[in-house]
PDB file of C-alpha atoms in Angstrom:
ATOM      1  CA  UNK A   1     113.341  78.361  96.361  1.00 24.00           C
ATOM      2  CA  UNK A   2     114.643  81.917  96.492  1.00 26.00           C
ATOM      3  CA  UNK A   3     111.913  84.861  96.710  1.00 32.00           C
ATOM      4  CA  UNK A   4     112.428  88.065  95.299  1.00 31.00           C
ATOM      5  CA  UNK A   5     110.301  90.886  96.691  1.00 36.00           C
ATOM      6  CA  UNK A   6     109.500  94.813  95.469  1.00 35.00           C
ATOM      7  CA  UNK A   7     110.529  96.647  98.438  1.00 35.00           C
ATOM      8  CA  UNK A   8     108.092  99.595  96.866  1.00 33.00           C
ATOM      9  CA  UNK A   9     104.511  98.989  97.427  1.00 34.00           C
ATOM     10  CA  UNK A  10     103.294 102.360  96.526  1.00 32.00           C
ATOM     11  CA  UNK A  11     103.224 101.737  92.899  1.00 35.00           C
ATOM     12  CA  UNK A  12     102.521  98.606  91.467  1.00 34.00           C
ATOM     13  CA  UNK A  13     102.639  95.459  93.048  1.00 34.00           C
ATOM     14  CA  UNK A  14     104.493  94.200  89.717  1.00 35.00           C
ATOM     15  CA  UNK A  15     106.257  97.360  88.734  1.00 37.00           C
ATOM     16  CA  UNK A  16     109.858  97.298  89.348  1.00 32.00           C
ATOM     17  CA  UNK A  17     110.782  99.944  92.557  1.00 32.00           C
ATOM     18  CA  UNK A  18     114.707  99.730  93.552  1.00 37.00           C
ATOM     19  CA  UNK A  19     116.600  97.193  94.335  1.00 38.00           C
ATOM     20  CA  UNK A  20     115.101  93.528  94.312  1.00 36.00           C
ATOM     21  CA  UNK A  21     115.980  91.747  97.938  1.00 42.00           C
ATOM     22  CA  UNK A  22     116.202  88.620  98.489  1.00 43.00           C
ATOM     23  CA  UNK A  23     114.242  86.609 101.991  1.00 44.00           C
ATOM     24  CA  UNK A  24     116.218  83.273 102.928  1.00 49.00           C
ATOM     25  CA  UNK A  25     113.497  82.668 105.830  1.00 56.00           C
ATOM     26  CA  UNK A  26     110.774  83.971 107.882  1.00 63.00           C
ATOM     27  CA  UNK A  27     112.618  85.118 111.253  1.00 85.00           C
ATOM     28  CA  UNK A  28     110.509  87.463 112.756  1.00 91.00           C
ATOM     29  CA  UNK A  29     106.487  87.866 113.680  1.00 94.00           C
ATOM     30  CA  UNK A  30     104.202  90.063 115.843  1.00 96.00           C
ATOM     31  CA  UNK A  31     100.783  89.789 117.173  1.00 96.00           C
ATOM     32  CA  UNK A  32      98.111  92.166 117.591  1.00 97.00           C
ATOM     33  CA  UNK A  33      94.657  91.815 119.261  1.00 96.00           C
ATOM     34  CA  UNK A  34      91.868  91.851 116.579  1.00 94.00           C
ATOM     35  CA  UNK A  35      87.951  91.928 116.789  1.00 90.00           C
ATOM     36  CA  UNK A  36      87.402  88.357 118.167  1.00 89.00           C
ATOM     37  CA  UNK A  37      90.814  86.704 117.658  1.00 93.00           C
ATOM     38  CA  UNK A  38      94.625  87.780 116.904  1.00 95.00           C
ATOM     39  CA  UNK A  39      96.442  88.873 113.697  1.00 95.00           C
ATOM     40  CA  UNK A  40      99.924  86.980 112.776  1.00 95.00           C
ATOM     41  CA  UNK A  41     102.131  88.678 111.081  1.00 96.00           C
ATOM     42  CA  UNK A  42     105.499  86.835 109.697  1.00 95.00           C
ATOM     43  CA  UNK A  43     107.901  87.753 107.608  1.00 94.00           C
ATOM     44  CA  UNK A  44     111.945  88.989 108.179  1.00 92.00           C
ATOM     45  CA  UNK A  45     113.016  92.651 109.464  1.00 90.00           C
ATOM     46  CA  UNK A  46     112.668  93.742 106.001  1.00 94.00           C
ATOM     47  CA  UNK A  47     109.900  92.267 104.298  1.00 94.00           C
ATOM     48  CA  UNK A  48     105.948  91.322 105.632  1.00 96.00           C
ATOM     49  CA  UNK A  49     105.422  87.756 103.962  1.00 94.00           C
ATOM     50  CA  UNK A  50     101.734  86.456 105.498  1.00 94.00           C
ATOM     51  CA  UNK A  51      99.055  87.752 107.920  1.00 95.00           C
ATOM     52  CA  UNK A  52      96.658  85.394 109.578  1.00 93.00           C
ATOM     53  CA  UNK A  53      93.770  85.420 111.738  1.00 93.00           C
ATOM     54  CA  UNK A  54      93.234  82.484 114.520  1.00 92.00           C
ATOM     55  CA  UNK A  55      90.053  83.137 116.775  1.00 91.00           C
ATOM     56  CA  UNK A  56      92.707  82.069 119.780  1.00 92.00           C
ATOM     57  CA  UNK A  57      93.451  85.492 121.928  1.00 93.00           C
ATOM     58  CA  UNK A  58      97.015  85.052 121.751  1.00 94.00           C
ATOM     59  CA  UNK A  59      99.582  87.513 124.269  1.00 93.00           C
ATOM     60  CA  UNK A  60     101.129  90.623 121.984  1.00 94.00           C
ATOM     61  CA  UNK A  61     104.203  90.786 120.726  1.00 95.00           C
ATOM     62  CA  UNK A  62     104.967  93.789 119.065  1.00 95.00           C
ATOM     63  CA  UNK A  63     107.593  92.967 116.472  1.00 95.00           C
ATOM     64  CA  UNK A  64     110.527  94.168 114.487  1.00 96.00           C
ATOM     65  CA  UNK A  65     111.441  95.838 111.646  1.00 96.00           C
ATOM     66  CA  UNK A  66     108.808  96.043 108.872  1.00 96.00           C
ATOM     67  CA  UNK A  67     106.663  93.675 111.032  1.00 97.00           C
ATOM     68  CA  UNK A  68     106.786  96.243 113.991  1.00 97.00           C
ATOM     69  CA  UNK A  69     105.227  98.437 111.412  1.00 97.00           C
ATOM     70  CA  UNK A  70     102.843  95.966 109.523  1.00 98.00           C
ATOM     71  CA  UNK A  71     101.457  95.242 113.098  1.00 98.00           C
ATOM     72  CA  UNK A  72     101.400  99.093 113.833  1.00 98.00           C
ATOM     73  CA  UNK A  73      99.497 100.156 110.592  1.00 97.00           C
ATOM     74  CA  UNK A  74      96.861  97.306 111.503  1.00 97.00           C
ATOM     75  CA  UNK A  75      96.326  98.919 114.894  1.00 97.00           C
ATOM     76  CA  UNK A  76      95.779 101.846 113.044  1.00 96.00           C
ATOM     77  CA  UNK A  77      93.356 100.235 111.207  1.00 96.00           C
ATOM     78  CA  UNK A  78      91.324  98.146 113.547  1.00 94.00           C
ATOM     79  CA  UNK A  79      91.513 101.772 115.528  1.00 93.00           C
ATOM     80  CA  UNK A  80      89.984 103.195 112.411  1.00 92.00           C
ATOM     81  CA  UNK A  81      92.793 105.719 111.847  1.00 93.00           C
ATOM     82  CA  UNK A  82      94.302 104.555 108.603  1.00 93.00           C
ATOM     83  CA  UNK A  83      92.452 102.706 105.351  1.00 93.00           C
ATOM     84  CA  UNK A  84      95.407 102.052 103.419  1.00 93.00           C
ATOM     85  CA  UNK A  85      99.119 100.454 103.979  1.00 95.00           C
ATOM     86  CA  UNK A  86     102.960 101.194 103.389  1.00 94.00           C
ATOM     87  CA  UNK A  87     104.629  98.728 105.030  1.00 95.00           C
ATOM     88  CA  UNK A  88     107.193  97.024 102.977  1.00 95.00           C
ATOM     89  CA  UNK A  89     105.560  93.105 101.837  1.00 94.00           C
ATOM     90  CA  UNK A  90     106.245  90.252  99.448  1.00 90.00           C
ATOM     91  CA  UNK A  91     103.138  88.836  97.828  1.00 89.00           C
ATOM     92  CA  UNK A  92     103.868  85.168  95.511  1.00 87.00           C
ATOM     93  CA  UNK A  93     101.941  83.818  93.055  1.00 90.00           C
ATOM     94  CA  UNK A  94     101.624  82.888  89.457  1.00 92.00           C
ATOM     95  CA  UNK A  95     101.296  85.322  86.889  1.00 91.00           C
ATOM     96  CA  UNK A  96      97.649  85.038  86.988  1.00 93.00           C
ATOM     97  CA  UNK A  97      97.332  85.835  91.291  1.00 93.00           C
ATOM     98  CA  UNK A  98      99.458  88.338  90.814  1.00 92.00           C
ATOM     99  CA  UNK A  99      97.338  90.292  88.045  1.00 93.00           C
ATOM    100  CA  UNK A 100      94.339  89.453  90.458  1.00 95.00           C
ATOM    101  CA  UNK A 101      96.000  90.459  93.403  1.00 94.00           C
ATOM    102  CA  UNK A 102      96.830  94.022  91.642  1.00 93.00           C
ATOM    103  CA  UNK A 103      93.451  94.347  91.209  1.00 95.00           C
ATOM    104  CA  UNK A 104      92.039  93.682  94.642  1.00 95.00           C
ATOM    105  CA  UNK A 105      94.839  96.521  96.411  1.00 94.00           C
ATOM    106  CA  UNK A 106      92.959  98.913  94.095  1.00 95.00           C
ATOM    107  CA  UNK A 107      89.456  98.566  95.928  1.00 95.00           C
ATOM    108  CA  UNK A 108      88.812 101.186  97.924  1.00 94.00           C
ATOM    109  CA  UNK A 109      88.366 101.068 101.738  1.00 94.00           C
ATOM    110  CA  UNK A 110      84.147 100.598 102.179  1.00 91.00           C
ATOM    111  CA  UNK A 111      83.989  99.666  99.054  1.00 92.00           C
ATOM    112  CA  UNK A 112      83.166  95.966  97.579  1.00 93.00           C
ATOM    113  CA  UNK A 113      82.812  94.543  93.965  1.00 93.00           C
ATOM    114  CA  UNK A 114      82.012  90.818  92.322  1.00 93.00           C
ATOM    115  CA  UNK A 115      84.434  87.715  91.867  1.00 92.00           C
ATOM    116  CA  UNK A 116      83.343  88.527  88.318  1.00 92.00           C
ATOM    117  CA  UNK A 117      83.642  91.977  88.234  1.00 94.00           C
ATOM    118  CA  UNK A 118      87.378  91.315  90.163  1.00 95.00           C
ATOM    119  CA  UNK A 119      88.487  88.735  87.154  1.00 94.00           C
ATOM    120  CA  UNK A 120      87.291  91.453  84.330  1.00 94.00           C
ATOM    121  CA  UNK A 121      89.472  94.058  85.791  1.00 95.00           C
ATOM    122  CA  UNK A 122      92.431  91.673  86.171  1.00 94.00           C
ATOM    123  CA  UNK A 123      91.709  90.614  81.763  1.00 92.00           C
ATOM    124  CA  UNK A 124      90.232  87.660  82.798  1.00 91.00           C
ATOM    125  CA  UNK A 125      86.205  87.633  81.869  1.00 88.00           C
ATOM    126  CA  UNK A 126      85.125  84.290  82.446  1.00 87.00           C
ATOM    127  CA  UNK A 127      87.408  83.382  85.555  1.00 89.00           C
ATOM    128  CA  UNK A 128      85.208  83.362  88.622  1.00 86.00           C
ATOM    129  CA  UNK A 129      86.335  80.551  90.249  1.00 88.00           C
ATOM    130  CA  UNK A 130      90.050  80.984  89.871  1.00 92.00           C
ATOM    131  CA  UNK A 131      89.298  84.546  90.940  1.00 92.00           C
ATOM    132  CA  UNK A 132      88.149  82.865  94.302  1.00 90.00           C
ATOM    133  CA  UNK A 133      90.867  80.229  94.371  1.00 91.00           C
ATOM    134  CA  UNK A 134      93.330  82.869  94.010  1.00 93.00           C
ATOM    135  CA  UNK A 135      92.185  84.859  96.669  1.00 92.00           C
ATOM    136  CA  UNK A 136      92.037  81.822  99.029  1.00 91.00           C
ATOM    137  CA  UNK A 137      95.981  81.528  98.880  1.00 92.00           C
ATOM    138  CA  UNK A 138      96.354  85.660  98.901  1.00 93.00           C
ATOM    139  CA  UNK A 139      98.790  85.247 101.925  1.00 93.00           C
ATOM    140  CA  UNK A 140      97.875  89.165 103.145  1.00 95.00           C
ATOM    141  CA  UNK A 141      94.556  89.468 104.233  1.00 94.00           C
ATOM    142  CA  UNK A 142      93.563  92.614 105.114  1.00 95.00           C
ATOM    143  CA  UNK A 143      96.133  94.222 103.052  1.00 95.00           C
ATOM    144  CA  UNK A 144      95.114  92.725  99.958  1.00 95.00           C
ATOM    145  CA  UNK A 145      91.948  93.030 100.853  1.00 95.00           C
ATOM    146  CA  UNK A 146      90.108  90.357  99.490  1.00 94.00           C
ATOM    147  CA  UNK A 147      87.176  90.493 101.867  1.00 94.00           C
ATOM    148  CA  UNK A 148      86.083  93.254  99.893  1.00 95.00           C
ATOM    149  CA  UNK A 149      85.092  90.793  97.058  1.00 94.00           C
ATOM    150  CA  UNK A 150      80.864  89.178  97.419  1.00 91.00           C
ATOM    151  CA  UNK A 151      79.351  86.959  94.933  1.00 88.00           C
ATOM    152  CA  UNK A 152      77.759  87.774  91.409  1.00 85.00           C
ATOM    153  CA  UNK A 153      74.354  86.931  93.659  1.00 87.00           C
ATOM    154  CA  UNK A 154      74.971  89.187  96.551  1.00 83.00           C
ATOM    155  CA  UNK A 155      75.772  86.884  99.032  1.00 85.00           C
ATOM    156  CA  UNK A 156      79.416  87.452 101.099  1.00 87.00           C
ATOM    157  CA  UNK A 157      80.999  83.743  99.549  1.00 84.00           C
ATOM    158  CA  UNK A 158      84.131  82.599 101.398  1.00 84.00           C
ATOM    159  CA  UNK A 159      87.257  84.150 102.630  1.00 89.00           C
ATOM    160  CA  UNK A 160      90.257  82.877 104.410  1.00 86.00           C
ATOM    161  CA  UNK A 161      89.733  84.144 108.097  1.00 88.00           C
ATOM    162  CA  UNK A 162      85.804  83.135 108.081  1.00 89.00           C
ATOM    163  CA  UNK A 163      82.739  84.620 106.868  1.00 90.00           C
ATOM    164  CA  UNK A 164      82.426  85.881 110.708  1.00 91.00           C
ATOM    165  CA  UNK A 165      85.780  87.821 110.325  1.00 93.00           C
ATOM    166  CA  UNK A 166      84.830  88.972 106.814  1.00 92.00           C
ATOM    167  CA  UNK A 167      81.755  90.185 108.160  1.00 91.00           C
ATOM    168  CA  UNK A 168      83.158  92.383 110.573  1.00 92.00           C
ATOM    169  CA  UNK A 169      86.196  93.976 108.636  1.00 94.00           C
ATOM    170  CA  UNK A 170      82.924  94.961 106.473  1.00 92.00           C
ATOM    171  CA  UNK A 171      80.496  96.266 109.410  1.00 90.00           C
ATOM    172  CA  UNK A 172      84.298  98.114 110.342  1.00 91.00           C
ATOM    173  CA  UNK A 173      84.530  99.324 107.108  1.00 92.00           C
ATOM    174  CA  UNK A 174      80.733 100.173 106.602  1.00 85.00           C
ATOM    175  CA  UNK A 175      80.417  97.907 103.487  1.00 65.00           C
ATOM    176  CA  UNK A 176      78.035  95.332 105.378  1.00 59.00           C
ATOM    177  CA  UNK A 177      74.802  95.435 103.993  1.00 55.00           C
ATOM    178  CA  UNK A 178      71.929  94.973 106.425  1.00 52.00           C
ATOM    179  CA  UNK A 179      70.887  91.550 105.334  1.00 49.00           C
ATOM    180  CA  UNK A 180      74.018  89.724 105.320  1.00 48.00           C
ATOM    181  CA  UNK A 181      74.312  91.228 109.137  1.00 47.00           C
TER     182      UNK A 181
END
């Protein structure tokens, strides 16, 4: 399978911005020190493709290329000296995903809102549970930041990294309520 990526995050996610490249293969990662684990980034020179969390405290490696500066702007972050991203990344998904992952890079840093509320703004009302399924493949944690999404009940619900990882990207961003503390 070929993958086609917007080189232009800055607008939207599905709006056309230059030149369409194309990634043969993953060829390049970094790794960055964060809260109680590590951040993996992967992805080519040009193009961020996934970010994971593992709770293992794996050595640093700093990266080239758009991953140099994927693992850079997280630093930033974790350091609490940038709330929003530039890097260059490739998000995949069906047409659905992608409408809900345009949605979740529009919540603000600190900020949090419902599966439901999440699946209205994307035009799709009654779609909860795909809202949740979709964000448990979102490959870019973080940076589609879909631990800023709780249940219609208040609780924190799942996310991809752990509920003690989504906790503390929260408490970082002060969005954790005292009760779910």
């Amino acid at each position: 399978m070929l993958i086609w990526t917007n080189p232009c995050i800055s607008k939207s996610l599905t709006e056309k911005c230059g030149e369409m490249k194309k990634i043969d293969r993953i060829d390049e990662y970094a790794t960055l020190p964060f809260f109680n684990g590590t951040i993996i980034i992967t992805g080519t020179k040009d193009i961020v493709e996934e970010i994971n969390f593992t709770d293992e405290h794996l050595e640093l490696v700093l990266g080239n290329g758009e991953i140099k500066r994927a693992r850079e702007q997280l630093e930033e972050y974790r350091d609490f000296k940038r709330q929003k991203f530039d890097f260059k990344f490739h998000i995949q998904g069906t047409s659905f995903q992608q409408a809900i992952y345009e949605e979740l890079v529009k919540i603000p840093f600190g900020s949090m809102i419902t599966y439901q509320q999440l699946g209205e703004n994307a035009g799709h009302k009654k779609a909860a549970r795909a809202v949740g399924h979709a964000m448990s493949v979102n490959p870019l944690m973080i940076v589609v930041p879909c631990h800023r999404v709780i249940s219609a009940n208040n609780k924190l619900g799942g996310f991809t990294g752990g509920i003690d990882l989504k906790k503390a990207l929260l408490n970082h961003e002060n969005a954790l309520k005292e009760s779910w503390k």
